[in-house]
Amino acid sequence: FTSLFNGKDLTGWIGDANYWKVEDGAIVGRSVERLDHNDFLWTEKEYSNFIMYCEVRLRGFNSGIQFRSVVDANGRMAGYQADIGNGCWGSLYEERLRGVLVPYKPQIVDMILRPNEWNEYQICAMADYSILILNNVVTAEINDPEGAKKGIFGLQLHGGPPQEVSFRNLCIKELNL
């Protein structure tokens, strides 16, 4: 595995410094007033087939990890999203495209989620197949021939009331298929 984040600054990432900072070795997205749009921090590099790992802590209502995604000139992202938040942890969403692809499974997630604490998230994407693993439990799995096969990663600060989301220990293993 190689690191996606150096723990010190946002080298290799692009986004609005008004919302995204590095604090205590973590990437922190924070809104202090109502946010009227989803805001993203994204990687400079594209990835295709990979296993990605990170730890995330949400103090708010909604966030997500974009993967195999694209970003437009306004900083809006479209593509796969490993969902984070009330009523959607562990689900697979496609931002600005097809919506919910694999729904939230409360019977699984409610037993493993650590609200307001650090949770482990893994995203595995290989060709048409993607799998999400939250706290070592599979929460979403899809074989999706229509989906993107490469793209960038993004971290989401969802529009709405003030909140904070933190990401640490972001790393990736690229797979040659």
Tab-separated table of C-alpha atoms in Angstrom:
chain	number	residue	atom	x	y	z
A	1	PHE	CA	0.000	0.000	0.000
A	2	THR	CA	1.090	3.565	-0.656
A	3	SER	CA	-0.181	6.651	1.122
A	4	LEU	CA	-2.692	8.980	-0.529
A	5	PHE	CA	-2.018	11.629	2.133
A	6	ASN	CA	1.265	12.660	3.737
A	7	GLY	CA	-0.316	13.597	7.088
A	8	LYS	CA	1.098	17.144	6.944
A	9	ASP	CA	-0.475	19.079	4.080
A	10	LEU	CA	-2.783	18.662	1.087
A	11	THR	CA	-0.062	17.898	-1.469
A	12	GLY	CA	-1.652	15.779	-4.230
A	13	TRP	CA	-5.165	17.032	-3.436
A	14	ILE	CA	-7.232	19.889	-4.922
A	15	GLY	CA	-10.011	21.759	-3.139
A	16	ASP	CA	-11.221	24.857	-1.332
A	17	ALA	CA	-8.955	25.787	1.597
A	18	ASN	CA	-11.938	27.504	3.236
A	19	TYR	CA	-13.392	24.059	3.953
A	20	TRP	CA	-10.453	21.610	3.895
A	21	LYS	CA	-7.506	21.595	6.323
A	22	VAL	CA	-4.991	19.222	7.864
A	23	GLU	CA	-5.298	18.850	11.639
A	24	ASP	CA	-3.581	16.288	13.874
A	25	GLY	CA	-2.546	14.129	10.907
A	26	ALA	CA	-6.036	14.031	9.372
A	27	ILE	CA	-7.772	15.733	6.462
A	28	VAL	CA	-10.667	17.692	7.954
A	29	GLY	CA	-13.625	19.076	6.023
A	30	ARG	CA	-15.567	21.597	8.073
A	31	SER	CA	-18.430	24.001	7.521
A	32	VAL	CA	-19.239	26.524	10.260
A	33	GLU	CA	-22.299	27.967	8.559
A	34	ARG	CA	-24.965	26.389	6.386
A	35	LEU	CA	-23.343	25.159	3.158
A	36	ASP	CA	-25.511	25.587	0.050
A	37	HIS	CA	-23.632	23.004	-2.047
A	38	ASN	CA	-21.655	19.793	-1.720
A	39	ASP	CA	-17.956	20.622	-1.509
A	40	PHE	CA	-15.156	18.228	-2.476
A	41	LEU	CA	-11.443	17.698	-2.032
A	42	TRP	CA	-10.063	15.489	-4.810
A	43	THR	CA	-6.888	13.725	-5.876
A	44	GLU	CA	-4.765	14.964	-8.740
A	45	LYS	CA	-4.244	11.389	-9.919
A	46	GLU	CA	-6.709	8.942	-11.485
A	47	TYR	CA	-6.998	5.335	-10.368
A	48	SER	CA	-8.500	2.311	-12.052
A	49	ASN	CA	-8.286	-1.012	-10.155
A	50	PHE	CA	-7.397	-0.761	-6.479
A	51	ILE	CA	-7.949	-1.477	-2.814
A	52	MET	CA	-8.274	1.765	-0.849
A	53	TYR	CA	-8.269	2.027	2.941
A	54	CYS	CA	-8.959	4.920	5.276
A	55	GLU	CA	-10.421	5.802	8.630
A	56	VAL	CA	-13.262	8.311	8.792
A	57	ARG	CA	-15.014	10.174	11.595
A	58	LEU	CA	-18.231	12.068	10.928
A	59	ARG	CA	-19.497	14.726	13.293
A	60	GLY	CA	-22.489	15.764	11.304
A	61	PHE	CA	-25.034	14.159	9.037
A	62	ASN	CA	-23.534	13.239	5.642
A	63	SER	CA	-20.328	12.787	3.667
A	64	GLY	CA	-18.817	10.302	1.266
A	65	ILE	CA	-15.739	9.046	-0.522
A	66	GLN	CA	-15.891	9.488	-4.281
A	67	PHE	CA	-14.005	6.966	-6.414
A	68	ARG	CA	-13.647	6.461	-10.151
A	69	SER	CA	-15.168	9.930	-10.372
A	70	VAL	CA	-14.802	13.114	-12.424
A	71	VAL	CA	-14.878	16.777	-11.400
A	72	ASP	CA	-16.220	19.716	-13.419
A	73	ALA	CA	-14.905	23.292	-13.621
A	74	ASN	CA	-17.103	24.281	-10.643
A	75	GLY	CA	-15.616	21.588	-8.378
A	76	ARG	CA	-18.717	19.387	-8.502
A	77	MET	CA	-18.032	15.683	-8.659
A	78	ALA	CA	-19.897	12.878	-10.383
A	79	GLY	CA	-19.334	9.172	-9.965
A	80	TYR	CA	-19.280	6.370	-7.427
A	81	GLN	CA	-19.514	7.307	-3.763
A	82	ALA	CA	-18.973	5.171	-0.682
A	83	ASP	CA	-21.616	6.818	1.467
A	84	ILE	CA	-21.049	8.116	4.979
A	85	GLY	CA	-23.877	9.448	7.122
A	86	ASN	CA	-27.159	9.001	8.894
A	87	GLY	CA	-29.189	6.368	7.073
A	88	CYS	CA	-26.598	5.743	4.367
A	89	TRP	CA	-23.311	4.481	5.930
A	90	GLY	CA	-21.883	1.669	3.812
A	91	SER	CA	-24.210	2.162	0.862
A	92	LEU	CA	-23.029	2.763	-2.707
A	93	TYR	CA	-24.296	5.928	-4.352
A	94	GLU	CA	-23.516	7.434	-7.736
A	95	GLU	CA	-23.255	11.208	-7.259
A	96	ARG	CA	-25.078	13.271	-9.922
A	97	LEU	CA	-25.690	10.160	-12.048
A	98	ARG	CA	-27.816	7.101	-11.191
A	99	GLY	CA	-28.286	7.714	-7.441
A	100	VAL	CA	-28.439	4.793	-4.993
A	101	LEU	CA	-26.892	1.647	-6.503
A	102	VAL	CA	-26.682	-0.482	-3.330
A	103	PRO	CA	-28.948	0.719	-0.497
A	104	TYR	CA	-28.164	1.225	3.184
A	105	LYS	CA	-28.464	-1.969	5.241
A	106	PRO	CA	-29.400	-0.927	8.797
A	107	GLN	CA	-29.529	-4.550	10.000
A	108	ILE	CA	-25.776	-4.788	9.297
A	109	VAL	CA	-24.513	-1.237	9.745
A	110	ASP	CA	-26.294	-0.464	13.017
A	111	MET	CA	-24.382	-3.315	14.708
A	112	ILE	CA	-20.895	-2.266	13.500
A	113	LEU	CA	-20.984	1.533	13.233
A	114	ARG	CA	-19.143	3.645	15.809
A	115	PRO	CA	-21.041	6.986	15.662
A	116	ASN	CA	-18.858	10.093	16.119
A	117	GLU	CA	-15.761	7.866	16.374
A	118	TRP	CA	-13.224	6.587	13.855
A	119	ASN	CA	-14.582	3.934	11.465
A	120	GLU	CA	-12.542	1.891	8.976
A	121	TYR	CA	-13.587	2.039	5.340
A	122	GLN	CA	-12.220	-0.049	2.467
A	123	ILE	CA	-13.136	0.317	-1.176
A	124	CYS	CA	-12.145	-2.403	-3.631
A	125	ALA	CA	-12.690	-1.775	-7.348
A	126	MET	CA	-11.677	-4.296	-9.995
A	127	ALA	CA	-12.966	-4.023	-13.574
A	128	ASP	CA	-16.811	-4.065	-13.285
A	129	TYR	CA	-16.822	-5.170	-9.641
A	130	SER	CA	-16.794	-2.936	-6.547
A	131	ILE	CA	-17.129	-3.781	-2.879
A	132	LEU	CA	-17.394	-1.566	0.223
A	133	ILE	CA	-16.194	-2.802	3.609
A	134	LEU	CA	-17.067	-0.861	6.767
A	135	ASN	CA	-15.379	-1.881	10.015
A	136	ASN	CA	-14.375	-5.216	8.425
A	137	VAL	CA	-17.916	-6.070	7.266
A	138	VAL	CA	-19.069	-6.042	3.625
A	139	THR	CA	-21.877	-3.491	3.278
A	140	ALA	CA	-22.156	-3.123	-0.516
A	141	GLU	CA	-21.195	-5.215	-3.506
A	142	ILE	CA	-21.938	-4.638	-7.173
A	143	ASN	CA	-21.043	-5.953	-10.607
A	144	ASP	CA	-21.642	-2.869	-12.759
A	145	PRO	CA	-20.623	-3.083	-16.448
A	146	GLU	CA	-22.130	0.414	-17.013
A	147	GLY	CA	-19.984	2.102	-14.347
A	148	ALA	CA	-16.760	4.075	-14.746
A	149	LYS	CA	-13.551	2.036	-14.860
A	150	LYS	CA	-11.207	4.828	-13.763
A	151	GLY	CA	-11.282	8.256	-12.180
A	152	ILE	CA	-10.205	10.328	-9.227
A	153	PHE	CA	-10.920	10.036	-5.519
A	154	GLY	CA	-12.801	12.770	-3.717
A	155	LEU	CA	-13.823	13.508	-0.154
A	156	GLN	CA	-17.224	15.118	0.324
A	157	LEU	CA	-18.415	17.800	2.713
A	158	HIS	CA	-22.155	17.629	2.154
A	159	GLY	CA	-24.255	20.757	1.796
A	160	GLY	CA	-26.540	21.610	4.704
A	161	PRO	CA	-26.035	22.531	8.339
A	162	PRO	CA	-22.547	22.962	9.857
A	163	GLN	CA	-20.614	19.732	10.256
A	164	GLU	CA	-17.173	18.149	10.294
A	165	VAL	CA	-15.736	15.053	8.643
A	166	SER	CA	-12.186	13.766	9.144
A	167	PHE	CA	-10.133	11.251	7.164
A	168	ARG	CA	-6.828	9.681	8.187
A	169	ASN	CA	-4.534	6.812	7.177
A	170	LEU	CA	-5.618	7.043	3.531
A	171	CYS	CA	-3.713	4.509	1.479
A	172	ILE	CA	-4.101	2.570	-1.737
A	173	LYS	CA	-2.861	-0.550	-3.437
A	174	GLU	CA	-3.163	-0.348	-7.195
A	175	LEU	CA	-3.973	-3.646	-8.906
A	176	ASN	CA	-2.781	-4.669	-12.340
A	177	LEU	CA	-5.555	-6.666	-13.977
